[in-house]
PDB file of C-alpha atoms in Angstrom:
ATOM      1  CA  MET A   1     131.035   9.731  16.354  1.00 48.00           C
ATOM      2  CA  SER A   2     130.013   7.837  13.207  1.00 45.00           C
ATOM      3  CA  LEU A   3     126.735   8.272  11.369  1.00 47.00           C
ATOM      4  CA  ALA A   4     125.639   4.728  12.211  1.00 53.00           C
ATOM      5  CA  ILE A   5     126.032   5.325  15.930  1.00 46.00           C
ATOM      6  CA  LEU A   6     124.014   8.575  15.750  1.00 49.00           C
ATOM      7  CA  GLN A   7     121.189   6.848  13.907  1.00 58.00           C
ATOM      8  CA  ASN A   8     121.143   4.073  16.493  1.00 56.00           C
ATOM      9  CA  LEU A   9     120.918   6.588  19.360  1.00 56.00           C
ATOM     10  CA  ARG A  10     118.047   8.402  17.631  1.00 60.00           C
ATOM     11  CA  ARG A  11     116.149   5.117  17.197  1.00 67.00           C
ATOM     12  CA  GLN A  12     116.631   4.333  20.903  1.00 61.00           C
ATOM     13  CA  GLN A  13     115.380   7.779  21.920  1.00 64.00           C
ATOM     14  CA  GLN A  14     112.371   7.446  19.638  1.00 69.00           C
ATOM     15  CA  ALA A  15     111.623   4.031  21.081  1.00 67.00           C
ATOM     16  CA  LYS A  16     111.829   5.389  24.612  1.00 64.00           C
ATOM     17  CA  ALA A  17     109.576   8.328  23.732  1.00 68.00           C
ATOM     18  CA  LEU A  18     107.043   5.991  22.135  1.00 71.00           C
ATOM     19  CA  LEU A  19     107.099   3.699  25.168  1.00 71.00           C
ATOM     20  CA  LYS A  20     106.615   6.666  27.495  1.00 70.00           C
ATOM     21  CA  SER A  21     103.696   7.906  25.413  1.00 74.00           C
ATOM     22  CA  LYS A  22     102.020   4.501  25.523  1.00 73.00           C
ATOM     23  CA  ARG A  23     102.442   4.320  29.296  1.00 75.00           C
ATOM     24  CA  GLU A  24     100.873   7.756  29.740  1.00 75.00           C
ATOM     25  CA  GLU A  25      97.911   6.770  27.579  1.00 76.00           C
ATOM     26  CA  ALA A  26      97.476   3.609  29.627  1.00 69.00           C
ATOM     27  CA  ARG A  27      97.430   5.621  32.847  1.00 73.00           C
ATOM     28  CA  LYS A  28      94.852   8.012  31.413  1.00 67.00           C
ATOM     29  CA  ARG A  29      92.588   5.127  30.458  1.00 67.00           C
ATOM     30  CA  GLN A  30      92.779   3.874  34.035  1.00 62.00           C
ATOM     31  CA  THR A  31      92.032   7.235  35.659  1.00 52.00           C
ATOM     32  CA  ILE A  32      89.432   8.675  33.277  1.00 50.00           C
ATOM     33  CA  PRO A  33      86.112   6.879  33.840  1.00 51.00           C
ATOM     34  CA  THR A  34      84.042   5.839  30.874  1.00 52.00           C
ATOM     35  CA  LYS A  35      80.308   6.432  30.625  1.00 54.00           C
ATOM     36  CA  SER A  36      79.621   2.898  31.763  1.00 55.00           C
ATOM     37  CA  THR A  37      81.834   3.171  34.829  1.00 51.00           C
ATOM     38  CA  LEU A  38      80.317   6.540  35.703  1.00 51.00           C
ATOM     39  CA  GLY A  39      76.844   5.011  35.529  1.00 59.00           C
ATOM     40  CA  GLU A  40      77.867   2.117  37.728  1.00 60.00           C
ATOM     41  CA  GLU A  41      79.392   4.464  40.287  1.00 56.00           C
ATOM     42  CA  LYS A  42      76.245   6.570  40.372  1.00 57.00           C
ATOM     43  CA  LYS A  43      74.123   3.458  40.899  1.00 58.00           C
ATOM     44  CA  GLU A  44      76.378   2.307  43.710  1.00 59.00           C
ATOM     45  CA  LYS A  45      76.250   5.742  45.376  1.00 59.00           C
ATOM     46  CA  LYS A  46      72.454   5.892  45.025  1.00 58.00           C
ATOM     47  CA  SER A  47      72.137   2.404  46.480  1.00 62.00           C
ATOM     48  CA  ASP A  48      74.353   3.351  49.418  1.00 64.00           C
ATOM     49  CA  HIS A  49      72.352   6.551  49.905  1.00 65.00           C
ATOM     50  CA  ASP A  50      69.033   4.662  49.846  1.00 65.00           C
ATOM     51  CA  GLU A  51      70.321   2.165  52.386  1.00 68.00           C
ATOM     52  CA  GLN A  52      71.487   4.993  54.648  1.00 67.00           C
ATOM     53  CA  ASN A  53      68.084   6.704  54.371  1.00 61.00           C
ATOM     54  CA  LEU A  54      66.294   3.444  55.122  1.00 60.00           C
ATOM     55  CA  ALA A  55      68.470   2.833  58.151  1.00 58.00           C
ATOM     56  CA  ALA A  56      67.862   6.386  59.359  1.00 54.00           C
ATOM     57  CA  ALA A  57      64.104   5.984  58.874  1.00 53.00           C
ATOM     58  CA  ARG A  58      64.120   2.761  60.859  1.00 52.00           C
ATOM     59  CA  GLU A  59      66.049   4.469  63.628  1.00 52.00           C
ATOM     60  CA  ARG A  60      63.618   7.388  63.685  1.00 49.00           C
ATOM     61  CA  SER A  61      60.599   5.094  63.834  1.00 49.00           C
ATOM     62  CA  SER A  62      61.964   3.243  66.835  1.00 50.00           C
ATOM     63  CA  THR A  63      63.453   6.075  68.844  1.00 48.00           C
ATOM     64  CA  THR A  64      62.179   9.546  68.055  1.00 78.00           C
ATOM     65  CA  TRP A  65      58.721   9.055  69.611  1.00 86.00           C
ATOM     66  CA  ARG A  66      60.661   9.310  72.863  1.00 89.00           C
ATOM     67  CA  GLU A  67      61.535  12.927  72.072  1.00 90.00           C
ATOM     68  CA  VAL A  68      57.967  14.216  71.620  1.00 93.00           C
ATOM     69  CA  PRO A  69      57.369  16.778  74.411  1.00 95.00           C
ATOM     70  CA  ILE A  70      54.747  15.883  77.007  1.00 97.00           C
ATOM     71  CA  LEU A  71      53.451  18.503  79.435  1.00 98.00           C
ATOM     72  CA  PHE A  72      52.190  17.315  82.828  1.00 98.00           C
ATOM     73  CA  LEU A  73      50.124  19.924  84.705  1.00 98.00           C
ATOM     74  CA  TYR A  74      48.520  19.695  88.115  1.00 98.00           C
ATOM     75  CA  GLY A  75      46.154  21.732  90.231  1.00 98.00           C
ATOM     76  CA  THR A  76      46.129  20.761  93.886  1.00 97.00           C
ATOM     77  CA  GLU A  77      44.929  21.967  97.277  1.00 94.00           C
ATOM     78  CA  THR A  78      46.188  19.237  99.611  1.00 93.00           C
ATOM     79  CA  GLY A  79      49.017  17.824  97.493  1.00 95.00           C
ATOM     80  CA  ASN A  80      47.360  14.648  96.215  1.00 95.00           C
ATOM     81  CA  ALA A  81      47.147  15.800  92.593  1.00 97.00           C
ATOM     82  CA  LYS A  82      50.781  16.930  92.639  1.00 97.00           C
ATOM     83  CA  GLU A  83      51.942  13.594  94.042  1.00 97.00           C
ATOM     84  CA  ILE A  84      49.965  11.567  91.505  1.00 97.00           C
ATOM     85  CA  CYS A  85      51.123  13.778  88.644  1.00 97.00           C
ATOM     86  CA  GLY A  86      54.735  13.347  89.751  1.00 97.00           C
ATOM     87  CA  LEU A  87      54.268   9.581  89.731  1.00 96.00           C
ATOM     88  CA  LEU A  88      52.932   9.746  86.163  1.00 97.00           C
ATOM     89  CA  VAL A  89      55.942  11.790  85.066  1.00 97.00           C
ATOM     90  CA  GLN A  90      58.356   9.253  86.521  1.00 96.00           C
ATOM     91  CA  GLU A  91      56.534   6.341  84.902  1.00 96.00           C
ATOM     92  CA  ALA A  92      56.609   8.135  81.535  1.00 96.00           C
ATOM     93  CA  LYS A  93      60.358   8.647  81.882  1.00 95.00           C
ATOM     94  CA  ASP A  94      60.860   5.009  82.857  1.00 95.00           C
ATOM     95  CA  ALA A  95      58.944   4.032  79.698  1.00 94.00           C
ATOM     96  CA  GLY A  96      61.387   5.992  77.533  1.00 93.00           C
ATOM     97  CA  HIS A  97      59.820   9.441  77.153  1.00 94.00           C
ATOM     98  CA  GLU A  98      62.783  11.809  77.253  1.00 91.00           C
ATOM     99  CA  SER A  99      61.062  15.202  77.005  1.00 92.00           C
ATOM    100  CA  THR A 100      58.652  15.771  79.894  1.00 95.00           C
ATOM    101  CA  SER A 101      57.673  18.934  81.765  1.00 96.00           C
ATOM    102  CA  TYR A 102      56.103  18.879  85.232  1.00 97.00           C
ATOM    103  CA  LEU A 103      54.479  22.084  86.503  1.00 97.00           C
ATOM    104  CA  SER A 104      51.594  23.392  88.516  1.00 98.00           C
ATOM    105  CA  MET A 105      49.105  25.370  86.464  1.00 98.00           C
ATOM    106  CA  ARG A 106      50.234  28.527  88.244  1.00 97.00           C
ATOM    107  CA  ASP A 107      53.902  27.913  87.428  1.00 98.00           C
ATOM    108  CA  TYR A 108      53.038  27.216  83.796  1.00 98.00           C
ATOM    109  CA  MET A 109      51.242  30.558  83.590  1.00 97.00           C
ATOM    110  CA  THR A 110      54.215  32.318  85.180  1.00 97.00           C
ATOM    111  CA  GLU A 111      56.886  30.690  83.025  1.00 96.00           C
ATOM    112  CA  ASN A 112      55.092  30.452  79.693  1.00 97.00           C
ATOM    113  CA  GLY A 113      51.804  32.319  79.718  1.00 96.00           C
ATOM    114  CA  PHE A 114      48.444  30.872  78.740  1.00 97.00           C
ATOM    115  CA  GLU A 115      48.944  31.571  75.032  1.00 96.00           C
ATOM    116  CA  ALA A 116      51.768  29.017  74.926  1.00 97.00           C
ATOM    117  CA  LEU A 117      49.232  26.241  75.474  1.00 97.00           C
ATOM    118  CA  LYS A 118      48.254  26.231  71.792  1.00 96.00           C
ATOM    119  CA  ASP A 119      51.803  25.215  70.844  1.00 96.00           C
ATOM    120  CA  GLU A 120      51.928  22.188  73.140  1.00 96.00           C
ATOM    121  CA  LYS A 121      51.671  18.727  71.617  1.00 96.00           C
ATOM    122  CA  ILE A 122      50.542  16.428  74.416  1.00 97.00           C
ATOM    123  CA  VAL A 123      49.121  17.549  77.770  1.00 98.00           C
ATOM    124  CA  VAL A 124      48.203  15.432  80.786  1.00 98.00           C
ATOM    125  CA  ILE A 125      46.338  17.174  83.620  1.00 98.00           C
ATOM    126  CA  VAL A 126      45.724  15.976  87.171  1.00 98.00           C
ATOM    127  CA  VAL A 127      43.399  18.338  89.032  1.00 98.00           C
ATOM    128  CA  SER A 128      41.394  18.274  92.235  1.00 97.00           C
ATOM    129  CA  THR A 129      38.183  20.101  93.150  1.00 96.00           C
ATOM    130  CA  THR A 130      37.767  22.133  96.324  1.00 93.00           C
ATOM    131  CA  GLY A 131      34.879  23.764  98.165  1.00 89.00           C
ATOM    132  CA  GLN A 132      31.677  23.839  96.160  1.00 89.00           C
ATOM    133  CA  GLY A 133      33.181  22.867  92.827  1.00 93.00           C
ATOM    134  CA  ASP A 134      36.000  25.406  92.939  1.00 95.00           C
ATOM    135  CA  PRO A 135      39.528  25.176  91.473  1.00 96.00           C
ATOM    136  CA  PRO A 136      42.584  24.820  93.743  1.00 96.00           C
ATOM    137  CA  LYS A 137      44.423  28.089  94.363  1.00 96.00           C
ATOM    138  CA  ASN A 138      47.346  27.146  92.118  1.00 97.00           C
ATOM    139  CA  ALA A 139      44.901  26.466  89.272  1.00 97.00           C
ATOM    140  CA  GLU A 140      42.706  29.571  89.525  1.00 97.00           C
ATOM    141  CA  ASP A 141      44.408  31.743  86.879  1.00 97.00           C
ATOM    142  CA  PHE A 142      44.650  28.869  84.414  1.00 98.00           C
ATOM    143  CA  TRP A 143      40.959  28.085  85.035  1.00 97.00           C
ATOM    144  CA  ARG A 144      39.942  31.727  84.459  1.00 97.00           C
ATOM    145  CA  GLN A 145      41.865  31.932  81.199  1.00 97.00           C
ATOM    146  CA  MET A 146      40.302  28.698  79.995  1.00 97.00           C
ATOM    147  CA  ARG A 147      36.818  30.018  80.773  1.00 95.00           C
ATOM    148  CA  ARG A 148      37.479  33.197  78.783  1.00 96.00           C
ATOM    149  CA  ARG A 149      38.834  31.453  75.726  1.00 95.00           C
ATOM    150  CA  LYS A 150      36.089  31.115  73.114  1.00 91.00           C
ATOM    151  CA  GLU A 151      37.819  30.388  69.790  1.00 92.00           C
ATOM    152  CA  ILE A 152      36.674  27.043  68.452  1.00 91.00           C
ATOM    153  CA  GLY A 153      39.722  25.167  67.165  1.00 94.00           C
ATOM    154  CA  TRP A 154      42.254  27.166  69.193  1.00 96.00           C
ATOM    155  CA  LEU A 155      43.758  23.920  70.514  1.00 97.00           C
ATOM    156  CA  LYS A 156      43.312  21.837  67.374  1.00 93.00           C
ATOM    157  CA  GLY A 157      46.977  20.801  67.417  1.00 90.00           C
ATOM    158  CA  LEU A 158      46.937  19.419  70.952  1.00 97.00           C
ATOM    159  CA  SER A 159      46.187  15.981  72.403  1.00 97.00           C
ATOM    160  CA  PHE A 160      45.094  15.768  76.034  1.00 98.00           C
ATOM    161  CA  SER A 161      43.956  13.556  78.871  1.00 98.00           C
ATOM    162  CA  ILE A 162      42.494  14.489  82.266  1.00 98.00           C
ATOM    163  CA  LEU A 163      42.513  12.824  85.679  1.00 98.00           C
ATOM    164  CA  GLY A 164      40.094  14.524  88.083  1.00 98.00           C
ATOM    165  CA  LEU A 165      40.142  14.034  91.851  1.00 97.00           C
ATOM    166  CA  GLY A 166      36.997  14.625  93.890  1.00 96.00           C
ATOM    167  CA  ASP A 167      34.692  13.422  96.629  1.00 95.00           C
ATOM    168  CA  THR A 168      31.082  12.349  96.141  1.00 94.00           C
ATOM    169  CA  ASN A 169      30.294  13.521  99.663  1.00 92.00           C
ATOM    170  CA  TYR A 170      30.409  17.043  98.266  1.00 89.00           C
ATOM    171  CA  ALA A 171      28.398  18.775  95.568  1.00 86.00           C
ATOM    172  CA  ASP A 172      29.811  19.075  92.057  1.00 92.00           C
ATOM    173  CA  PHE A 173      31.901  15.919  92.162  1.00 96.00           C
ATOM    174  CA  CYS A 174      35.129  16.364  90.135  1.00 96.00           C
ATOM    175  CA  ALA A 175      33.870  19.687  88.804  1.00 97.00           C
ATOM    176  CA  MET A 176      37.350  20.817  87.772  1.00 97.00           C
ATOM    177  CA  GLY A 177      38.157  17.563  85.993  1.00 97.00           C
ATOM    178  CA  LYS A 178      34.898  17.815  84.066  1.00 97.00           C
ATOM    179  CA  PHE A 179      35.452  21.498  83.310  1.00 97.00           C
ATOM    180  CA  PHE A 180      38.931  21.039  81.845  1.00 98.00           C
ATOM    181  CA  ASP A 181      37.886  17.940  79.919  1.00 98.00           C
ATOM    182  CA  SER A 182      34.981  19.710  78.227  1.00 97.00           C
ATOM    183  CA  SER A 183      36.968  22.949  77.722  1.00 97.00           C
ATOM    184  CA  PHE A 184      39.896  21.278  75.961  1.00 97.00           C
ATOM    185  CA  ALA A 185      37.487  19.392  73.701  1.00 97.00           C
ATOM    186  CA  ARG A 186      35.459  22.567  73.021  1.00 96.00           C
ATOM    187  CA  LEU A 187      38.611  24.388  71.910  1.00 97.00           C
ATOM    188  CA  GLY A 188      39.469  21.670  69.407  1.00 96.00           C
ATOM    189  CA  ALA A 189      41.933  19.471  71.317  1.00 97.00           C
ATOM    190  CA  HIS A 190      41.728  15.710  70.875  1.00 96.00           C
ATOM    191  CA  ARG A 191      41.212  13.454  73.863  1.00 97.00           C
ATOM    192  CA  PHE A 192      43.800  10.685  73.352  1.00 97.00           C
ATOM    193  CA  TYR A 193      42.953   8.726  76.498  1.00 97.00           C
ATOM    194  CA  SER A 194      39.859   8.283  78.661  1.00 96.00           C
ATOM    195  CA  THR A 195      39.107  10.845  81.344  1.00 97.00           C
ATOM    196  CA  GLY A 196      39.419   9.505  84.879  1.00 97.00           C
ATOM    197  CA  TYR A 197      37.308  10.661  87.845  1.00 97.00           C
ATOM    198  CA  ALA A 198      38.632   9.406  91.186  1.00 97.00           C
ATOM    199  CA  ASP A 199      36.395   9.459  94.256  1.00 96.00           C
ATOM    200  CA  ASP A 200      38.024  10.012  97.643  1.00 94.00           C
ATOM    201  CA  ALA A 201      34.856   8.761  99.339  1.00 94.00           C
ATOM    202  CA  THR A 202      35.459   5.226  98.057  1.00 94.00           C
ATOM    203  CA  GLY A 203      39.247   5.432  97.653  1.00 95.00           C
ATOM    204  CA  ILE A 204      40.922   7.270  94.791  1.00 94.00           C
ATOM    205  CA  ASP A 205      43.209   4.295  94.091  1.00 94.00           C
ATOM    206  CA  GLU A 206      40.254   2.372  92.649  1.00 95.00           C
ATOM    207  CA  VAL A 207      40.332   4.743  89.679  1.00 96.00           C
ATOM    208  CA  VAL A 208      43.873   6.118  89.747  1.00 96.00           C
ATOM    209  CA  GLU A 209      45.654   2.746  89.552  1.00 96.00           C
ATOM    210  CA  PRO A 210      43.992   1.358  86.395  1.00 96.00           C
ATOM    211  CA  TRP A 211      43.980   4.823  84.824  1.00 97.00           C
ATOM    212  CA  ARG A 212      47.705   5.422  85.220  1.00 94.00           C
ATOM    213  CA  LYS A 213      48.591   1.917  84.020  1.00 94.00           C
ATOM    214  CA  GLY A 214      46.689   2.530  80.791  1.00 97.00           C
ATOM    215  CA  LEU A 215      48.109   6.028  80.331  1.00 97.00           C
ATOM    216  CA  ILE A 216      51.680   4.928  79.550  1.00 94.00           C
ATOM    217  CA  PRO A 217      50.895   2.816  76.433  1.00 96.00           C
ATOM    218  CA  ALA A 218      48.450   5.525  75.311  1.00 97.00           C
ATOM    219  CA  LEU A 219      51.240   8.121  75.575  1.00 96.00           C
ATOM    220  CA  LYS A 220      53.493   6.038  73.330  1.00 94.00           C
ATOM    221  CA  THR A 221      50.713   5.665  70.765  1.00 95.00           C
ATOM    222  CA  VAL A 222      49.874   9.361  70.639  1.00 96.00           C
ATOM    223  CA  SER A 223      53.585  10.259  70.506  1.00 94.00           C
ATOM    224  CA  GLU A 224      54.014   8.029  67.453  1.00 93.00           C
ATOM    225  CA  GLN A 225      50.941   9.595  65.847  1.00 91.00           C
ATOM    226  CA  THR A 226      52.349  13.053  66.518  1.00 89.00           C
ATOM    227  CA  LEU A 227      55.573  12.144  64.727  1.00 85.00           C
ATOM    228  CA  SER A 228      53.671  10.662  61.827  1.00 85.00           C
ATOM    229  CA  ASN A 229      51.645  13.848  61.452  1.00 81.00           C
ATOM    230  CA  GLU A 230      54.766  15.979  61.594  1.00 72.00           C
ATOM    231  CA  GLY A 231      56.422  13.946  58.853  1.00 67.00           C
ATOM    232  CA  SER A 232      53.434  14.020  56.524  1.00 59.00           C
ATOM    233  CA  GLN A 233      52.625  17.694  57.043  1.00 54.00           C
ATOM    234  CA  GLY A 234      56.228  18.930  57.087  1.00 45.00           C
ATOM    235  CA  ARG A 235      56.118  21.091  60.184  1.00 41.00           C
ATOM    236  CA  SER A 236      57.503  20.922  63.719  1.00 41.00           C
ATOM    237  CA  VAL A 237      54.169  20.914  65.569  1.00 37.00           C
ATOM    238  CA  ALA A 238      51.514  18.411  64.495  1.00 35.00           C
ATOM    239  CA  ASP A 239      48.091  20.001  64.026  1.00 38.00           C
ATOM    240  CA  LYS A 240      45.939  16.936  63.569  1.00 35.00           C
ATOM    241  CA  ARG A 241      45.890  13.605  65.330  1.00 34.00           C
ATOM    242  CA  ASN A 242      43.818  10.453  65.345  1.00 36.00           C
ATOM    243  CA  VAL A 243      42.457   9.369  68.713  1.00 37.00           C
ATOM    244  CA  ALA A 244      44.837   6.832  70.274  1.00 39.00           C
ATOM    245  CA  THR A 245      43.512   3.361  71.020  1.00 34.00           C
ATOM    246  CA  ASN A 246      44.460   1.889  74.356  1.00 40.00           C
ATOM    247  CA  ALA A 247      44.515  -1.790  73.357  1.00 37.00           C
ATOM    248  CA  GLN A 248      46.217  -2.872  76.583  1.00 39.00           C
ATOM    249  CA  ILE A 249      43.124  -2.205  78.688  1.00 36.00           C
ATOM    250  CA  GLY A 250      40.587  -2.648  75.923  1.00 39.00           C
ATOM    251  CA  THR A 251      39.430   0.984  75.887  1.00 37.00           C
ATOM    252  CA  ALA A 252      38.689   2.733  72.618  1.00 35.00           C
ATOM    253  CA  VAL A 253      38.212   6.465  72.919  1.00 35.00           C
ATOM    254  CA  GLU A 254      36.104   7.881  70.115  1.00 38.00           C
ATOM    255  CA  LYS A 255      36.519  11.390  68.813  1.00 37.00           C
ATOM    256  CA  GLU A 256      34.681  13.977  70.942  1.00 38.00           C
ATOM    257  CA  GLU A 257      33.295  11.257  73.223  1.00 40.00           C
ATOM    258  CA  THR A 258      34.396  10.673  76.825  1.00 41.00           C
ATOM    259  CA  THR A 259      34.737   7.262  78.468  1.00 40.00           C
ATOM    260  CA  TRP A 260      34.916   7.777  82.222  1.00 46.00           C
ATOM    261  CA  PHE A 261      36.826   5.847  84.827  1.00 50.00           C
ATOM    262  CA  CYS A 262      34.566   5.991  87.878  1.00 46.00           C
TER     263      CYS A 262
END
């Protein structure tokens, strides 16, 4: 092979090597991000993240109030309080509340114990009065424990509402409803909806019907407040609540003050 041919082959090989090198450099420039492209990518990721957080917050604000636990308790002698309480539970579920418990006071004591009451968030009680201002049999233990409890502020993280059933033909009308209402307030719980006192002498429906219709919007309001408190305080059980306003029936319930349905 002549010298001229060898030199020509070397030039071709060098040209190919140079071309290959340039192509590799071009690929590196395409795959290695510059500072400006890194900044733009970070901004895009942050923007996407913010949008996702905003969407999640909107979803929480519109749906998670449904998940706030609500405890419905009843004390009954003839079954009226149990029936009314069951109706309230069903109406709460129909309104979207997904976490409801429905127990007699006796069953609550058996399954949870009285001490568990301080960890509840929202409690609705329907209770009748028997004899001369006495509690129903399935409410006796709960009533005794409530009488013994003296610590002011023990129930500061709880919101409650009471519906008492009684008869003005007997002494101590709605004694149990009044007892539980004052006891919950004394122990630091917040009354989120007006106490109702239904009179069997005139027809309990006169009080029960408007009371239960106002309860459902009040439950939604206090559930939303509970979530708001949880978010701001960073714990699973809200310890402080504002008193809910029942705008639908025009009833404002002030802190530590009872408005009676009679």
